[in-house]
Short mmCIF file of C-alpha atoms in Angstrom, two decimals:
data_model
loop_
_atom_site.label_atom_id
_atom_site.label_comp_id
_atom_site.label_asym_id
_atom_site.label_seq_id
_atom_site.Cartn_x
_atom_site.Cartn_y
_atom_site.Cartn_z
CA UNK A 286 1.27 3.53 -21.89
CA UNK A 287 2.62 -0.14 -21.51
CA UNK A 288 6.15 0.92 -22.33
CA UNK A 289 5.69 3.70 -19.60
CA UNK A 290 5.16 1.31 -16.74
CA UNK A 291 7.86 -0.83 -18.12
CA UNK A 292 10.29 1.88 -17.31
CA UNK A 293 8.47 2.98 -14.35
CA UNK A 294 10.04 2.87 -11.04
CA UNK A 295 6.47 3.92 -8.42
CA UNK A 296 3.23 4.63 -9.12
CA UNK A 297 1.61 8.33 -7.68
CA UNK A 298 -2.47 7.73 -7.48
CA UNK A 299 -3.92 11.05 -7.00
CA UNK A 300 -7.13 10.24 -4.45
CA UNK A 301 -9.68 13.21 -5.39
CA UNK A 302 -13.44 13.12 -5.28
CA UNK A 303 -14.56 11.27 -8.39
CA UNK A 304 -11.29 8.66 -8.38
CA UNK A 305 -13.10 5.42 -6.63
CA UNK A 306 -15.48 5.93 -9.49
CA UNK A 307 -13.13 5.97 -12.64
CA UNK A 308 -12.69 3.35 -13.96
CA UNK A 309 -11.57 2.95 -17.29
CA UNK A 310 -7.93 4.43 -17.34
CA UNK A 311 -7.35 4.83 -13.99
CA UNK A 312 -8.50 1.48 -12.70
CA UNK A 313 -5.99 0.29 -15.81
CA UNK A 314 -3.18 2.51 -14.33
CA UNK A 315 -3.60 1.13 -10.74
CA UNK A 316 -3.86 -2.97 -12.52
CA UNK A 317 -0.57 -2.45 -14.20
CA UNK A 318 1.13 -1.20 -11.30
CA UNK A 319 -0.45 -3.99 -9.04
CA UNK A 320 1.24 -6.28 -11.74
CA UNK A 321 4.34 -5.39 -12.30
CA UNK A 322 4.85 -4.67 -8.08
CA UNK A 323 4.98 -1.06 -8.22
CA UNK A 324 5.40 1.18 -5.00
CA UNK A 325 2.39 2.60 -4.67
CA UNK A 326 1.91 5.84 -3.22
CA UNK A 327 -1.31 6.72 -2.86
CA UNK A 328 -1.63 10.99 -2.25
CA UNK A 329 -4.78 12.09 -0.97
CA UNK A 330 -6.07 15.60 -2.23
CA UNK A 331 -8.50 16.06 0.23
CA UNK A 332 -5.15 16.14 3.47
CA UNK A 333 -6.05 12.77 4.33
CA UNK A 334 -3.08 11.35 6.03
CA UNK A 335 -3.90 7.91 6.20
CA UNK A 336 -6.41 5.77 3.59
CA UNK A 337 -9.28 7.20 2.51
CA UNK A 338 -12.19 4.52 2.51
CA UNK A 339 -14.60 6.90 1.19
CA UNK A 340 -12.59 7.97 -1.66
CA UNK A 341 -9.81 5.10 -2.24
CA UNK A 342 -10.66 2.95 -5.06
CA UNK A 343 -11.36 -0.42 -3.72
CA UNK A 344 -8.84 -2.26 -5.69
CA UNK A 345 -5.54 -0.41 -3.69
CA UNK A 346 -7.10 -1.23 -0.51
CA UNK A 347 -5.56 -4.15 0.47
CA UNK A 348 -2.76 -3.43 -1.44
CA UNK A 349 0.66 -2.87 -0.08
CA UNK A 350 0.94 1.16 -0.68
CA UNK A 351 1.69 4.35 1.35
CA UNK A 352 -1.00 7.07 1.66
CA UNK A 353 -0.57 10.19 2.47
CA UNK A 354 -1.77 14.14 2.37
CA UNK A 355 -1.18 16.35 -0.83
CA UNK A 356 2.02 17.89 0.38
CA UNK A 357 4.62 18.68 -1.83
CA UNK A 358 7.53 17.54 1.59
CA UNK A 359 5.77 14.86 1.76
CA UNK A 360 5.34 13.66 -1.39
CA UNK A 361 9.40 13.99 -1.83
CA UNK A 362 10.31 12.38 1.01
CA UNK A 363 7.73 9.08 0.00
CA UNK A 364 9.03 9.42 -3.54
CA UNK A 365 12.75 9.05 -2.38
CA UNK A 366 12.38 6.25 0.66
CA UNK A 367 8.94 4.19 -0.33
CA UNK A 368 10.29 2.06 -3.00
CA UNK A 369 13.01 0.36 -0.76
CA UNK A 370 10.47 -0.06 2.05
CA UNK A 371 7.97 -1.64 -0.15
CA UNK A 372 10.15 -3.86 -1.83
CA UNK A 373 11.71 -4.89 2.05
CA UNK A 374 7.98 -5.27 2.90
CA UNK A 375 7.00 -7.38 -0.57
CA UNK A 376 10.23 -9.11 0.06
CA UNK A 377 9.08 -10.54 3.59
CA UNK A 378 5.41 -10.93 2.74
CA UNK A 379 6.82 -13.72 0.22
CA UNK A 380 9.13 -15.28 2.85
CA UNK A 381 5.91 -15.92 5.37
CA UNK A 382 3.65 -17.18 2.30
CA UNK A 383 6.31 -19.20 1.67
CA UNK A 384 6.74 -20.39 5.57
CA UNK A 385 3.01 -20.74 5.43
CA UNK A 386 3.06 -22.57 2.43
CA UNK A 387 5.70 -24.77 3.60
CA UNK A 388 3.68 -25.59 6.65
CA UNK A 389 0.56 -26.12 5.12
CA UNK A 390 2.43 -28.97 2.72
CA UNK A 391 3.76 -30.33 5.93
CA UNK A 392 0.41 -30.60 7.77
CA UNK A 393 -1.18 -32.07 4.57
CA UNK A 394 1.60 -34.80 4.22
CA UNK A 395 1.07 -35.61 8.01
CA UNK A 396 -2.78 -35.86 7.41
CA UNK A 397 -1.89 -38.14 4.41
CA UNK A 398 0.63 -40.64 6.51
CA UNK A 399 -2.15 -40.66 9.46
CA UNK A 400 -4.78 -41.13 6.87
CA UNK A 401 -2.71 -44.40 5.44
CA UNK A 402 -2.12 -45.15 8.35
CA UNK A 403 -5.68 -45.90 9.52
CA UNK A 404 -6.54 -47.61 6.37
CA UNK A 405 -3.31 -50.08 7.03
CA UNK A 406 -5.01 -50.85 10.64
CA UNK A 407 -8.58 -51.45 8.80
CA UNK A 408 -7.16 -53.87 6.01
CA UNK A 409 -5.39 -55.53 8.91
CA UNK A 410 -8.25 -55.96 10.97
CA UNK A 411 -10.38 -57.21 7.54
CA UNK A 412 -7.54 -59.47 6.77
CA UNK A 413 -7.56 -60.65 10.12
CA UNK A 414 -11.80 -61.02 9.92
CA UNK A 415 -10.92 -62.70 6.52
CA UNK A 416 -8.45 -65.04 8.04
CA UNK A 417 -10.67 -66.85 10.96
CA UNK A 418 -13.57 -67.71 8.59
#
């Protein structure tokens, strides 16, 4: 199975009645391709066009994936065009945690120069204190 996703290029999760509930090879499946940044395309049995929260196992929820009905059209045409959108869409989800990342270290580095800041002004104001006596 390992060497299978090594050479795999998108993962198909077939959404049926019983999948939210099956967990010991499919939950696996869905791991390794959450891992190694699979496309996911999620195909729902039932017609579903969008996600199934009844029937979508809870772990490719907030996962970036495509759902959509059990059609055999539609199936080709996310099989052919979803990889390059997801990896477009992976590709700018790490540019803004980066952008948010970089902003966050900015705003901490401020905190930490107005933080030194106020203890300069304190051991002044001691040192000044210390000074008169």
């Amino acid at each position: 199975m390992q060497e299978r996703f090594r050479e795999s290029k998108v993962f198909v999760l077939l959404v049926g009645d019983s999948t939210r509930y099956l967990y010991k090879y499919v939950r696996w499946e869905i791991e390794q391709a959450i891992k190694r940044e699979l496309p996911i395309i999620v195909v729902n049995i039932n017609g579903t066009r969008t996600r199934d929260d009844v029937k979508c196992p809870p772990i490719v929820k907030n996962e970036l994936a495509i759902h959509i009905s059990f059609n055999a059209k539609i199936l080709e045409y996310a099989l052919e065009n979803w990889p390059m959108l997801h990896y477009e869409k992976l590709k700018l989800r790490i540019r803004n945690l980066i952008t948010i990342n970089q902003k966050l270290i900015q705003d901490l580095v401020y905190e930490k120069i107005k933080i030194c800041h106020l203890w300069s002004a304190l051991l002044y104001k001691h040192f000044l204190l210390a000074k008169e006596l």
